[in-house]
């Protein structure tokens, strides 16, 4: 189904694009300052649900802050944390995986044992432990998520390199006098990019959810920065009286993760050589 | 084999529908039964429950409420009479430098041994000298505890102390016989004279008591009382609505209207004795500067917080203490909300470009504390401050690395059971009592010393008012408000409402 495959990429891509735009242009898009409290108009329902006319499209929260503006600004943290973590974890994971796969023997042993240790921890639990140890903050959050996310890249790249290094073009490159690192990073590693891209998109979705979970638990970024997770956390005691406090940030997380997953799915369909041949 | 007809036979249909309709009719009754509180066990979800089994390693009203099931004080305050009544003490006398107490006769500990003056002396000694005890400062004027006979306890004071009953109010008496028997395992075997006996304790889990059928004051109605610490407002409420808990504290104000229509839940409100304020520790910069402290006072708008965060169910404080507290001064006014003035004062204090500070709190401890602190931070921004909010777990917040060690420069706190201004002034603002504020002013010290020696209440109030006036000028704190304590209970559970945040099994009955 070629067309469905492109539709997935199109929809997913658009969602990610909109998210990027909203994150980058947040100060121009947001109708209000996300931190500005207007206590006199707290817990206002969305304007189309009978709230104060023409004020807040998605209503206001328990301190009278505009929910739409907070969601727009919140996308910055999701994107920043998601993208940075995925890229950094990807670099580390790919590098270690490539070395392990290519050189084998002792190197492989050491790297594989380390990945197994990390795999033994449930992902979110490791992130929680690291956050509790490092303390709140965006950089710490990225570090914690990265530490628990690089393993997957490492495993996949190692596996791919193991099979690639036996192929003729590698032998040829070596026969022509290519040094190990040159052959590895010039000829072998680029051939793993298809799988790495797919892992990266799925990892990004997982990281965005993890960031929201940690913020929900109060272990993410400090309270002064709006994030979707902390909006959910603060809004949940108002579920009965003002459900819009939790519905909209929840939707934002849902749509973002859905979009990224669609994109990843579509990319896999196209990049996976097996599926490509059948098409 | 008979051939089965497709679909359902008429008989099957009747059977099914009869079962279903019977279920539908009975369902609500079964459910309602499950929701009602039972005489056998009442489960209380509270935001604040003992953090350890050490009976004196705290100084917090709700936790006194836990312990008073098992161990009891000599005297307690009767809120209706506004006066002290004896619990273990039969009578007492103030003789200048001596306080003489006679114990009630015939009171027995759970282990069977009789209550004697030796138990009192032992317990006071432990409160005073145990390193983990946080109740020692109450006895700093006591030089000796004498026990001339089994029923008489004499406190010998360094100087006359007219307000000693207030200090004795929450000082619970353990059994000395048990202490000798268990040695350093005493805390795992708390033995007192109370209406309930200790059953089990798990930190973060349940604190369980069972009825003492031989209680000297008459048997309680409820057989077993279970306390569980749940700091999340929504979680406590959900447990009450689901019938998991029979009684909860700190019902969020925004849920009151909905719950008043709830078929199985009753809401009880009472004006609380807890005074909420922001405390400075003046040993830390920039709060060593009076102008900065005044600037904070000008930039925090307590009436707006009460109006918006607590839906108006609260009582902003005008002056250093609430108007119904002994020692309040109707002439003293709170600092008006004036961010412009705050900026001016900050500039005078040497911070023309504003000032970075941290505000500490322990999320979930007090009603809506997270929101209150966020609003305070936003208000202070207008006054020229840049505020970072830091929430800590209570044990950390209150412990030796926190308030008790004098490590937190600026924090949101509530002083419970505040009926007399002396309690607050002595604890927070007298030199050397605690490190909570590290404030030191010889004039205030002198007034407190004098006031504590004065048996005449009218004269004492004048002295307290003088101290209050100095404190309002120096402002080592930002007085905020008292709140209504809002409780949720199963409808068939009746209890004697108390203004001191304690939930006590003895006060409860099942209708």
Short mmCIF file of C-alpha atoms in Angstrom, two decimals, chain A residues 18-32 34 57-58 66-79 226 228 231 252:
data_model
loop_
_atom_site.label_atom_id
_atom_site.label_comp_id
_atom_site.label_asym_id
_atom_site.label_seq_id
_atom_site.Cartn_x
_atom_site.Cartn_y
_atom_site.Cartn_z
CA UNK A 18 3.18 22.46 13.22
CA UNK A 19 4.74 21.56 16.54
CA UNK A 20 8.07 22.99 15.37
CA UNK A 21 6.41 26.18 14.22
CA UNK A 22 4.50 26.59 17.48
CA UNK A 23 7.64 25.98 19.49
CA UNK A 24 9.82 28.34 17.49
CA UNK A 25 7.24 31.09 17.08
CA UNK A 26 5.70 30.73 20.54
CA UNK A 27 6.10 34.41 21.51
CA UNK A 28 4.23 35.46 18.34
CA UNK A 29 1.55 32.79 18.42
CA UNK A 30 0.61 32.78 22.10
CA UNK A 31 -2.14 35.28 22.86
CA UNK A 32 -0.91 35.81 26.44
CA UNK A 34 2.03 31.91 29.73
CA UNK A 57 -9.84 29.85 23.44
CA UNK A 58 -8.99 26.94 25.66
CA UNK A 66 -4.19 31.15 29.54
CA UNK A 67 -4.16 27.44 28.70
CA UNK A 68 -3.59 27.87 24.96
CA UNK A 69 -0.52 30.01 25.60
CA UNK A 70 0.82 27.49 28.10
CA UNK A 71 0.33 24.65 25.63
CA UNK A 72 2.15 26.59 22.92
CA UNK A 73 5.05 27.37 25.23
CA UNK A 74 4.94 23.85 26.59
CA UNK A 75 5.67 22.50 23.10
CA UNK A 76 9.10 24.11 23.36
CA UNK A 77 10.12 21.92 26.26
CA UNK A 78 8.69 18.82 24.61
CA UNK A 79 10.53 19.53 21.37
CA UNK A 226 5.19 25.52 31.58
CA UNK A 228 2.39 19.65 29.31
CA UNK A 231 -0.12 21.21 33.41
CA UNK A 252 -1.49 17.96 22.94
#
